[in-house]
Tab-separated table of C-alpha atoms in Angstrom:
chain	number	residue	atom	x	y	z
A	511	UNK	CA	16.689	14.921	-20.711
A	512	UNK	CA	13.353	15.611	-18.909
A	513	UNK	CA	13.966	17.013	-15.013
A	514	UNK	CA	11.226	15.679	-12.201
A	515	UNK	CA	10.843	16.544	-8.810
A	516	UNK	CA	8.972	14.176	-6.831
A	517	UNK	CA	6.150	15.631	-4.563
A	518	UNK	CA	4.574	14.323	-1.593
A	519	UNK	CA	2.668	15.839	1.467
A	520	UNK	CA	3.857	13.313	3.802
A	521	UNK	CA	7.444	12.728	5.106
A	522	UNK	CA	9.511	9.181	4.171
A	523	UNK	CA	9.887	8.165	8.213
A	524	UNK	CA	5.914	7.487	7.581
A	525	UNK	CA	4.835	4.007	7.268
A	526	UNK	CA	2.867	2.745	3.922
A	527	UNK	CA	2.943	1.354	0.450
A	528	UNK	CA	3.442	4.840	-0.742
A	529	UNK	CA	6.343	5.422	0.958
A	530	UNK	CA	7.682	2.041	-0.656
A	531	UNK	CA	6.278	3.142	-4.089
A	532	UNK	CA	8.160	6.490	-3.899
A	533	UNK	CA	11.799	4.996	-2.852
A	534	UNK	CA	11.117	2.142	-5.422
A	535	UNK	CA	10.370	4.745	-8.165
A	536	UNK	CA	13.940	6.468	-7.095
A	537	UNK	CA	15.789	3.651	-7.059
A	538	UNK	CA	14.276	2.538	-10.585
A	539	UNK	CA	14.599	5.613	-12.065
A	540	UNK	CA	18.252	6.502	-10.780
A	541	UNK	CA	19.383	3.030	-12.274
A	542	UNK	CA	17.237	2.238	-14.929
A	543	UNK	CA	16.142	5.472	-16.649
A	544	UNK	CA	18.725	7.911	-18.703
A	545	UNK	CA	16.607	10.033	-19.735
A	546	UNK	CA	15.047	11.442	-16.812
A	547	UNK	CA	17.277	13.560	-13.892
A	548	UNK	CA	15.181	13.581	-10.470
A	549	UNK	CA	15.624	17.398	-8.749
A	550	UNK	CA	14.598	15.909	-4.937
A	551	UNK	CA	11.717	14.818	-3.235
A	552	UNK	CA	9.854	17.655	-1.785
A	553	UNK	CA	8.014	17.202	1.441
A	554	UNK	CA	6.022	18.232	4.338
A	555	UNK	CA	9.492	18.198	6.310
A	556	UNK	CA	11.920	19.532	3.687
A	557	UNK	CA	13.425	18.521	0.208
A	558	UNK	CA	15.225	15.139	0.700
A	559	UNK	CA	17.835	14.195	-1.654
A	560	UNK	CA	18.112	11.478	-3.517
A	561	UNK	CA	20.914	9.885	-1.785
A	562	UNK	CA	19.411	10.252	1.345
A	563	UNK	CA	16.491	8.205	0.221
A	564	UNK	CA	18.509	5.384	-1.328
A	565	UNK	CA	21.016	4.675	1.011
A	566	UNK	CA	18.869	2.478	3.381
A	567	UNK	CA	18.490	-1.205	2.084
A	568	UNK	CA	15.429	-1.428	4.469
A	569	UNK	CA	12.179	-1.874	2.648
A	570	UNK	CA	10.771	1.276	4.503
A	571	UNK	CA	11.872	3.818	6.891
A	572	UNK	CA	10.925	4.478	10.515
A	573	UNK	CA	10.593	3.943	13.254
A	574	UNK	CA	9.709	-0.237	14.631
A	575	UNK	CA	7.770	-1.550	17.114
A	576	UNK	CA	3.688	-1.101	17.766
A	577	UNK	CA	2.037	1.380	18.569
A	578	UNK	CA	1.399	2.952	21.953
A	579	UNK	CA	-1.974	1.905	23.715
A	580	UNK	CA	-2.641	5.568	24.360
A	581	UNK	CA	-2.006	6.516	21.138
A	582	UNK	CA	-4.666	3.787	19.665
A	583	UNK	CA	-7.256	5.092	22.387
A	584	UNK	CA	-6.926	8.390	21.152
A	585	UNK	CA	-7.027	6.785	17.490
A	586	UNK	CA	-10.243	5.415	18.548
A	587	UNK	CA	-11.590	8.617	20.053
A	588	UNK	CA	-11.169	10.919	17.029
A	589	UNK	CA	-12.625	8.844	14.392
A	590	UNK	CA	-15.913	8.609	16.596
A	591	UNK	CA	-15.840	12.631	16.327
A	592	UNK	CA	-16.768	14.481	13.077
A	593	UNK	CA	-15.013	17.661	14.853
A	594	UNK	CA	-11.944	15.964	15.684
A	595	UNK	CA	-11.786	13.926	12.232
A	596	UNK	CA	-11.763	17.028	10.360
A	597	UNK	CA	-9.353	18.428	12.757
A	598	UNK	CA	-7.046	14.766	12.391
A	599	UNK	CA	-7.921	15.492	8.421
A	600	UNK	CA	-6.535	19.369	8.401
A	601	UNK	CA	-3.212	18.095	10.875
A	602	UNK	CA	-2.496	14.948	8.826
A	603	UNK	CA	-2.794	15.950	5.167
A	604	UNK	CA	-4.394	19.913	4.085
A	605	UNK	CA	-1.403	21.673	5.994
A	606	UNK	CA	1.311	19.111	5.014
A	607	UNK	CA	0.088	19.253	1.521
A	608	UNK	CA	0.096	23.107	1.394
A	609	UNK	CA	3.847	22.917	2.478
A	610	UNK	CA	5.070	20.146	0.030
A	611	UNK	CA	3.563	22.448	-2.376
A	612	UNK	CA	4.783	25.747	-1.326
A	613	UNK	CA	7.732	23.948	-1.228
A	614	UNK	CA	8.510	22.565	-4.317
A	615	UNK	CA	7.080	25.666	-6.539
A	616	UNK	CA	9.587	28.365	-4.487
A	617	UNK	CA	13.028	25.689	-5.210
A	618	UNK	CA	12.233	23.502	-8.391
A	619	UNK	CA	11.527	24.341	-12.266
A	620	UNK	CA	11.546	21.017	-13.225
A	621	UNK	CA	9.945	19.854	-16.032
A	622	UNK	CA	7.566	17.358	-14.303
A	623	UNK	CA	5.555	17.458	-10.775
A	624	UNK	CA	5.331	13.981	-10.029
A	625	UNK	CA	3.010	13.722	-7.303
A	626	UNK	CA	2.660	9.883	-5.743
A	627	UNK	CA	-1.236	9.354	-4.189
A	628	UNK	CA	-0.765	12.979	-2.525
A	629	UNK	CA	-4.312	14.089	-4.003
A	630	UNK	CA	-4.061	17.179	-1.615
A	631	UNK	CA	-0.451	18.270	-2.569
A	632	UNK	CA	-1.750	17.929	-6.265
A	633	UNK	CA	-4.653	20.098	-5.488
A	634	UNK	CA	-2.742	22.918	-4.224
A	635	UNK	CA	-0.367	22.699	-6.754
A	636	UNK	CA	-3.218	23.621	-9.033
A	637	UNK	CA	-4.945	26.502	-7.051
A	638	UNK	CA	-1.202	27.643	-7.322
A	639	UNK	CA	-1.341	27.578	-10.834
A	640	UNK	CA	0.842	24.374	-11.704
A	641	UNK	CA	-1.377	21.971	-12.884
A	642	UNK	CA	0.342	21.651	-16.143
A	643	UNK	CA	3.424	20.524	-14.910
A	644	UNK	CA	1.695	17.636	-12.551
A	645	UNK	CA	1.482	13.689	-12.997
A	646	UNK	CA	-0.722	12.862	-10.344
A	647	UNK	CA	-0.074	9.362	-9.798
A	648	UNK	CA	-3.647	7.514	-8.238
A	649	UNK	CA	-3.675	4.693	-5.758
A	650	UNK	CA	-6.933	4.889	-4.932
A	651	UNK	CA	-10.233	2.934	-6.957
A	652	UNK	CA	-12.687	4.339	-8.885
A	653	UNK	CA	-14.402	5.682	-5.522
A	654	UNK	CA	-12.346	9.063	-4.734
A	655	UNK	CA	-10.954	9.185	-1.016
A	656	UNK	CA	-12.708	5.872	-0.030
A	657	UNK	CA	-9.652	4.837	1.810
A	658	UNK	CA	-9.787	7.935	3.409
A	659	UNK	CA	-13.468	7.480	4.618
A	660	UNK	CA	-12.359	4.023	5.719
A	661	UNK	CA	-10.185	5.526	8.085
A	662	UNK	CA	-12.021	8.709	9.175
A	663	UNK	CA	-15.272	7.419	8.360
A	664	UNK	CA	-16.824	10.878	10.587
A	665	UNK	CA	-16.174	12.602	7.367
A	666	UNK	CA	-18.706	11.550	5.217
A	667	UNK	CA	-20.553	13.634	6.840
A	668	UNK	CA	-22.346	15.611	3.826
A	669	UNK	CA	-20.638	19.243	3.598
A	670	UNK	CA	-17.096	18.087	4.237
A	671	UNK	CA	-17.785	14.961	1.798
A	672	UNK	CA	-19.052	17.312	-0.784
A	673	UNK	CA	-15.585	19.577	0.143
A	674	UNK	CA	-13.396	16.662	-0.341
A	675	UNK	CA	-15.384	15.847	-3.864
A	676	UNK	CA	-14.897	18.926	-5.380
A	677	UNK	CA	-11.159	18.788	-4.648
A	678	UNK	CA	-10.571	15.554	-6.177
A	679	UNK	CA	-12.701	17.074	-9.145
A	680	UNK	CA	-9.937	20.071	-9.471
A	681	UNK	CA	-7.035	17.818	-9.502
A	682	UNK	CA	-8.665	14.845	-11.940
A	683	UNK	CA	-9.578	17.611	-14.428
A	684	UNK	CA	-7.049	19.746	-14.449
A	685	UNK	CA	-3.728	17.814	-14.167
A	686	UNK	CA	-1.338	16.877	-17.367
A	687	UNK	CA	-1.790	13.299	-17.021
A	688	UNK	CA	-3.605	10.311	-14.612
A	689	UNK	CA	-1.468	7.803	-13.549
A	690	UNK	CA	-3.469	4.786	-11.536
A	691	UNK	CA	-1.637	1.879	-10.375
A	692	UNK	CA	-4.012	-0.756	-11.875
A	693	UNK	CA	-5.971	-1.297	-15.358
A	694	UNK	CA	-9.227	-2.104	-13.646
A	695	UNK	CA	-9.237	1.507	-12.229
A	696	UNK	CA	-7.982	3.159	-15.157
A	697	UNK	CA	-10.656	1.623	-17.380
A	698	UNK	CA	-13.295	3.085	-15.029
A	699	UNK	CA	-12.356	6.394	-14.784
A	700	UNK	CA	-11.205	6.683	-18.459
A	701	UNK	CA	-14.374	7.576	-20.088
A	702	UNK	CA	-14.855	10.709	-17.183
A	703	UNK	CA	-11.013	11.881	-17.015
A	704	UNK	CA	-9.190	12.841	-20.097
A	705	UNK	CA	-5.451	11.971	-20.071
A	706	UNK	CA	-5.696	8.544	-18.465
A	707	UNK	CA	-3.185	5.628	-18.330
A	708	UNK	CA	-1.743	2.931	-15.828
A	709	UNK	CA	1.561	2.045	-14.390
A	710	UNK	CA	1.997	-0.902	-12.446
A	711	UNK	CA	3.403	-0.473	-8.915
A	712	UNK	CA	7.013	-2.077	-9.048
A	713	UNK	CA	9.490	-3.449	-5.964
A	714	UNK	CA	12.704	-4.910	-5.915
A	715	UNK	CA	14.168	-6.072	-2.809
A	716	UNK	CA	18.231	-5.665	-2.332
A	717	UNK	CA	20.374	-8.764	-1.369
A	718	UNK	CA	16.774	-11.133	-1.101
A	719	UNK	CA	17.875	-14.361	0.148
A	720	UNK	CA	15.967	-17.577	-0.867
A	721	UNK	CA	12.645	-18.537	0.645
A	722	UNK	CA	13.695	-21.158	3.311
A	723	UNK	CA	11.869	-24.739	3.109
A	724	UNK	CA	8.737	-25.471	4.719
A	725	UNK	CA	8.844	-27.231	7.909
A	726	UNK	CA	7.055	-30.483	7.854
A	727	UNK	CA	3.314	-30.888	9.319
A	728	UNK	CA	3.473	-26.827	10.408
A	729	UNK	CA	2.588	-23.619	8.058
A	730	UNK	CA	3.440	-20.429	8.544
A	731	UNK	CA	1.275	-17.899	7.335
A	732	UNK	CA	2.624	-13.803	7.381
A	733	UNK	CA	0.549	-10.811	6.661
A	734	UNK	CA	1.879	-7.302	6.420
A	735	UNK	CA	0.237	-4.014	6.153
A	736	UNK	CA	-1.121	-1.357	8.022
A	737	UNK	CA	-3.106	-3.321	10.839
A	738	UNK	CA	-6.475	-2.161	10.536
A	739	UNK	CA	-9.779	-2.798	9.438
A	740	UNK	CA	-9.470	-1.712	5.481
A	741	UNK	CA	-6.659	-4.254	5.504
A	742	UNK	CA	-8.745	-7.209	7.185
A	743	UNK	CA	-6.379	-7.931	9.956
A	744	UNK	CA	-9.678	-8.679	11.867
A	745	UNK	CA	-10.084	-11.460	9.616
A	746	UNK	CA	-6.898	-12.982	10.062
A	747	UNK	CA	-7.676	-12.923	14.440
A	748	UNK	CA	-10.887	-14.870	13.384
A	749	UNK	CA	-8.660	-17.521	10.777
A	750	UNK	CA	-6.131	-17.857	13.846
A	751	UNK	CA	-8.893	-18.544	16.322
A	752	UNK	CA	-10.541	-21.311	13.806
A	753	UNK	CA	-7.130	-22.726	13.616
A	754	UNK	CA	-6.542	-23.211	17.247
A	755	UNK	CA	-10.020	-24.531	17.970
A	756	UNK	CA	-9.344	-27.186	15.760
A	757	UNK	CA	-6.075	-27.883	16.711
A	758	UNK	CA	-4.151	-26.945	13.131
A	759	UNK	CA	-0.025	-26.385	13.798
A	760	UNK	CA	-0.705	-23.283	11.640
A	761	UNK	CA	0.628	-20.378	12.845
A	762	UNK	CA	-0.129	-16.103	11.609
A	763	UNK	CA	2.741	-13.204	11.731
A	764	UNK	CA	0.985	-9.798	11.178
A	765	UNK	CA	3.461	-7.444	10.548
A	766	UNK	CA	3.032	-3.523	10.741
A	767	UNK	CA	0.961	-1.126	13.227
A	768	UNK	CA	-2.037	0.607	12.904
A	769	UNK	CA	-5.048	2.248	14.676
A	770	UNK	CA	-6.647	-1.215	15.500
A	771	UNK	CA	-3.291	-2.884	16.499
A	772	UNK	CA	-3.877	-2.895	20.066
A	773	UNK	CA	-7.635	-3.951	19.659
A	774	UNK	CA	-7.004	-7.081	17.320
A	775	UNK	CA	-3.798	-8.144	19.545
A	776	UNK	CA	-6.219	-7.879	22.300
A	777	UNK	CA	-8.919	-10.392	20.868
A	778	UNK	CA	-6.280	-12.400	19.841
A	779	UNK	CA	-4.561	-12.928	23.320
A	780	UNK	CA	-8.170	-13.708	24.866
A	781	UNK	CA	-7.577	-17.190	23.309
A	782	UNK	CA	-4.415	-17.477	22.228
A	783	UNK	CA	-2.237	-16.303	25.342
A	784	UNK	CA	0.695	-17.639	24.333
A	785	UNK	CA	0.913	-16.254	20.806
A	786	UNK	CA	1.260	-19.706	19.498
A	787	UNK	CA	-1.337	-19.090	16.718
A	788	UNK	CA	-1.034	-15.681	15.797
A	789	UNK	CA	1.330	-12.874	16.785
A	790	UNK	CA	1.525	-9.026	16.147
A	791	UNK	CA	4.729	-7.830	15.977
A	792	UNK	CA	4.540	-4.259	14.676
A	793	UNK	CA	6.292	-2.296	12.040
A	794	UNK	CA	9.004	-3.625	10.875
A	795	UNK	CA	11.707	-1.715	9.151
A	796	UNK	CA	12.922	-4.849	6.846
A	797	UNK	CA	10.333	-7.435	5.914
A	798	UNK	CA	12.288	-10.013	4.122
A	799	UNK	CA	13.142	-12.000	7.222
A	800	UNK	CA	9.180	-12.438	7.383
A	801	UNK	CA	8.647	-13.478	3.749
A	802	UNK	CA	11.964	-15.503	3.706
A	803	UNK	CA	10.722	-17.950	6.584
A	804	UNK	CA	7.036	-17.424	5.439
A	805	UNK	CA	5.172	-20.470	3.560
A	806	UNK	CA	1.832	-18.660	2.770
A	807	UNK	CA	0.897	-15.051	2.745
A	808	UNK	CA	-2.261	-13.719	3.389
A	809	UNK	CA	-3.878	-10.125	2.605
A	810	UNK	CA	-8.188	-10.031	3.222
A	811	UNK	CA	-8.278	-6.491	2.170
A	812	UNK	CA	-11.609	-4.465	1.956
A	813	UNK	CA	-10.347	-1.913	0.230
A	814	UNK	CA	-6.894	-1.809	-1.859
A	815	UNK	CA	-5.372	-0.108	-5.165
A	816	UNK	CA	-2.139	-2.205	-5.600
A	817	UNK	CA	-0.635	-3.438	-2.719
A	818	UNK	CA	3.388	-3.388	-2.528
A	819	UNK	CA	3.146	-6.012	0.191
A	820	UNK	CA	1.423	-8.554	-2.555
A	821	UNK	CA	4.039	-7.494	-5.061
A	822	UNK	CA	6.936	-8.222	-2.395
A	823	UNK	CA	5.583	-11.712	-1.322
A	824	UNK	CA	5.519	-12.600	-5.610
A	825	UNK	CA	9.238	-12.072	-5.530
A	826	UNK	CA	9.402	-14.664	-2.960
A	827	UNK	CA	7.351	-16.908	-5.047
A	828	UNK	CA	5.020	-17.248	-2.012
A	829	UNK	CA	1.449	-18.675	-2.752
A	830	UNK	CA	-1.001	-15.699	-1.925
A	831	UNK	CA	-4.337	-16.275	-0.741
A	832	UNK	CA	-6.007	-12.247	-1.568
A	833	UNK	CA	-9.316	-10.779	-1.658
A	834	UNK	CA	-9.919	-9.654	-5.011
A	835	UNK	CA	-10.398	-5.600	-4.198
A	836	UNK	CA	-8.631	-3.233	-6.815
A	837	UNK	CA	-5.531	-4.000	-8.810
A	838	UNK	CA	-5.435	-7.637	-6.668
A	839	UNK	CA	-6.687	-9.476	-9.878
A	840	UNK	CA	-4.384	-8.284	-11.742
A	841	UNK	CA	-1.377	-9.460	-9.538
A	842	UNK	CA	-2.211	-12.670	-9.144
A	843	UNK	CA	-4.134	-13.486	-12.013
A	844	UNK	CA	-7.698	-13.816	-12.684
A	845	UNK	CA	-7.692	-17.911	-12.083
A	846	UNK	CA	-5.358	-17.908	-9.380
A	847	UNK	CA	-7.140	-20.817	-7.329
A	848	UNK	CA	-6.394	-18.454	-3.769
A	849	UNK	CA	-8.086	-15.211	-5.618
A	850	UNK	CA	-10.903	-14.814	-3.278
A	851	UNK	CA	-13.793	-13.151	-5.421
A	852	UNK	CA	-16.471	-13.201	-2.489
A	853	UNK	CA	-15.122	-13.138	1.049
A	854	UNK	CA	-16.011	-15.751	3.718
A	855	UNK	CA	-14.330	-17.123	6.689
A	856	UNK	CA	-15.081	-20.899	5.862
A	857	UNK	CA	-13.648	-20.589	1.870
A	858	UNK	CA	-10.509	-19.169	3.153
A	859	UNK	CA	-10.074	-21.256	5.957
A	860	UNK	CA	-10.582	-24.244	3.939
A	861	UNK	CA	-8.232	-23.286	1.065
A	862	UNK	CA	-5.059	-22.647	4.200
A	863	UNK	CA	-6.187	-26.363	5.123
A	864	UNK	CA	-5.887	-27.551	1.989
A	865	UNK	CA	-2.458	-25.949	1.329
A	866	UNK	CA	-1.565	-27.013	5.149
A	867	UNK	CA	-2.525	-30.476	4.021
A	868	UNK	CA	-1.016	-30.459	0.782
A	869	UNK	CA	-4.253	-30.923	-0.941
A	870	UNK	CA	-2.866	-27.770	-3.420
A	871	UNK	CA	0.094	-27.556	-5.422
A	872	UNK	CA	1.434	-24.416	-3.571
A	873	UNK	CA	4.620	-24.398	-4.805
A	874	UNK	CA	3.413	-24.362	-8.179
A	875	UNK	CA	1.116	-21.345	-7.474
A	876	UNK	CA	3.818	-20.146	-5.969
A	877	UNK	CA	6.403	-20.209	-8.599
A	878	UNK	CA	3.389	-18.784	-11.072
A	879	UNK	CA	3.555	-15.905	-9.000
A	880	UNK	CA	7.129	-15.243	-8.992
A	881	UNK	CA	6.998	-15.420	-13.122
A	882	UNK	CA	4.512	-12.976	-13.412
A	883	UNK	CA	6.665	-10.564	-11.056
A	884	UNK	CA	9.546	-10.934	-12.957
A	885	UNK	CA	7.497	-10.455	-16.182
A	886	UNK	CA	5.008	-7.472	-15.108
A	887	UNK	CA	5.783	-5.581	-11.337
A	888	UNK	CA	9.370	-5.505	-11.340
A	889	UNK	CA	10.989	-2.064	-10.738
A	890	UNK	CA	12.944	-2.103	-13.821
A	891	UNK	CA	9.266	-2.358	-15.856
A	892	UNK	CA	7.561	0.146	-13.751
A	893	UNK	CA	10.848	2.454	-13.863
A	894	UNK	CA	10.753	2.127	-17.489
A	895	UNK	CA	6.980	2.691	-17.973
A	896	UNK	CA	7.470	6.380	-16.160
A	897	UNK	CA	10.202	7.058	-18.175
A	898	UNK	CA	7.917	6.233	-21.531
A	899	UNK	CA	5.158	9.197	-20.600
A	900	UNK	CA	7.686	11.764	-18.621
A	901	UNK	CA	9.819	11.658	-22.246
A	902	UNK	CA	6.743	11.420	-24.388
A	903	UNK	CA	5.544	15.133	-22.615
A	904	UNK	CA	5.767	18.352	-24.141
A	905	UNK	CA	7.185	20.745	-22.146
């Protein structure tokens, strides 16, 4: 039996798809996997035990609601600042990092360092002289820390971009093995990286109740994800407006927070005061109400590796209308007729009209979507996948 200790910089009260992708891979290892004994999950704020991190039946953990309108000014403030981006840089991930690392080399001798996105835990793992023992699992594309830059976009500015390239350099080379979450990424970094392979991200919800039915001549459309620009939550405020102008009973649920939260709910109340079109209601601890009374889902991404929310709204057998950025493709399929390969306001729009007029089969894209869940992103496969390479290693 191979022992792993799970590594991230961050803390689990945080609020992303890695979050998700670390309980999932808990859960799906604890009850899928004999062969492999998880140690804890070391973090920025302690080791946290494995019980502790499977006893919610909440998709994520944390705290709900939006966030603050100071804290989005400030939000707004630092990433106009090169200073204060490197500064929000150092606070949010270099001195967590150091500590999950510190951390899990002074209380663990496990086997395997399984370190989920956490490229700067991974790092200092190997200036610490631990890179053999690391699987440094990727969510980002082939561009290295462009989600970052998406957020903190002050810190392409040259030196600290050419800092943050030489880091991702020491972890890509040096680690035991590459794990990215899609194919498409894994095939472009292949031929650069030795040690290279994918794993799909997996979810499985606990006690999912079935999708209620569509009310008649209304659609309800839900979106959830960190509200921000990378996401394309701006997009959806411009969809909602088109939709009330012409007079469409369609109707948008963004669900989650984010540093342009307060700016998009803003736009959105200019002409829709009465939230009748679209509403924002923040992070929510459970999403399945949302997908269980949802009829479409909608994710206009810029930037994405493989989103969990996608993954959750297949087991829903919700119809998905996604840009095709990252591992999106590879979800929903290649010929999925709502695959949006170039982004414009007037495609989408028109294919929500023709799903809110029936024009589509939805159901039927739907229930595609739901089969290739069950066949390829289920927790069980991705549980099992890990458990192939962890067993496969040489200690």
């Amino acid at each position: 039996m191979k022992e792993i200790a799970i590594v991230y910089g961050g803390n689990l009260s945080q609020v992303n798809g890695v979050v998700s992708v670390i309980k999932q891979t808990v859960y799906g290892m604890e009850k899928y996997s004999s062969d492999i004994k998880i140690k804890g999950i070391f973090t920025s704020k302690g080791v946290i035990s494995i019980e502790t991190c499977l006893n919610s039946e909440k998709s994520y953990i944390g705290k709900e609601g939006k966030n603050s309108t100071l804290r989005c000014i400030i939000g707004k403030v630092i990433r106009k600042s090169t200073i204060l981006s490197y500064i929000r840089y150092k606070q949010l991930f270099i001195y967590p990092a150091q500590k999950a690392a510190r951390l899990a080399i002074e209380n663990t001798s496990a086997d395997v360092l399984l370190v989920v996105e956490d490229i700067f835990s991974a790092y200092y793992l190997c200036k610490y002289g631990e890179a053999r023992r690391i699987l440094f699992v990727s969510h980002q594309d082939e561009v290295l820390h462009s989600q970052l830059f998406l957020s903190l976009p002050k810190l392409k500015f040259k030196p600290i971009k050419k800092k943050l390239h030489d880091l991702g350099e020491t972890v890509y080379c040096n680690v035991r093995q590459i794990i990215c979450v899609s194919n498409k990424t894994a095939n472009l970094i292949e031929n650069k990286y030795k040690n290279v392979c994918c794993v799909h991200n997996g979810f499985e919800f606990k006690n999912q109740q079935q999708k209620k039915e569509r009310v008649k001549g209304k659609l309800s459309v839900v979106s959830i994800g960190n509200v921000g620009y990378r996401k394309g939550f701006d997009r959806i405020v411009e969809l909602a407006k088109e939709c009330k102008d012409k007079n469409k009973s369609i109707g948008f649920v963004c669900v989650g927070k984010g540093p342009e939260e307060r700016d998009f709910e803003k736009t959105a109340l200019s002409f829709d005061p009465n939230r009748e079109y679209i509403r924002f209601v923040g992070f929510q601890s459970d999403v399945r109400p949302f997908l269980e009374n949802a009829d479409l889902f909608i994710l206009l991404s810029r930037n994405e590796a493989l989103p969990v929310s996608i993954i959750e709204a297949m087991s829903y057998g919700l119809p998905i209308i996604a840009t095709d950025v990252g591992g999106v493709g590879e979800l929903l399929g290649d010929n999925n007729p709502l695959l949006i390969h170039d982004y414009s306001k007037e495609t989408v729009y028109q294919l929500i009209i023709d799903i809110y007029e029936n024009n589509i089969n939805y159901e039927a894209i739907g229930n595609e979507n739901k089969r290739r869940y069950k066949k390829e992103f289920s927790t069980k496969g991705m549980a099992n996948n890990y458990e192939k390479i962890i067993t496969s290693l040489k200690v």
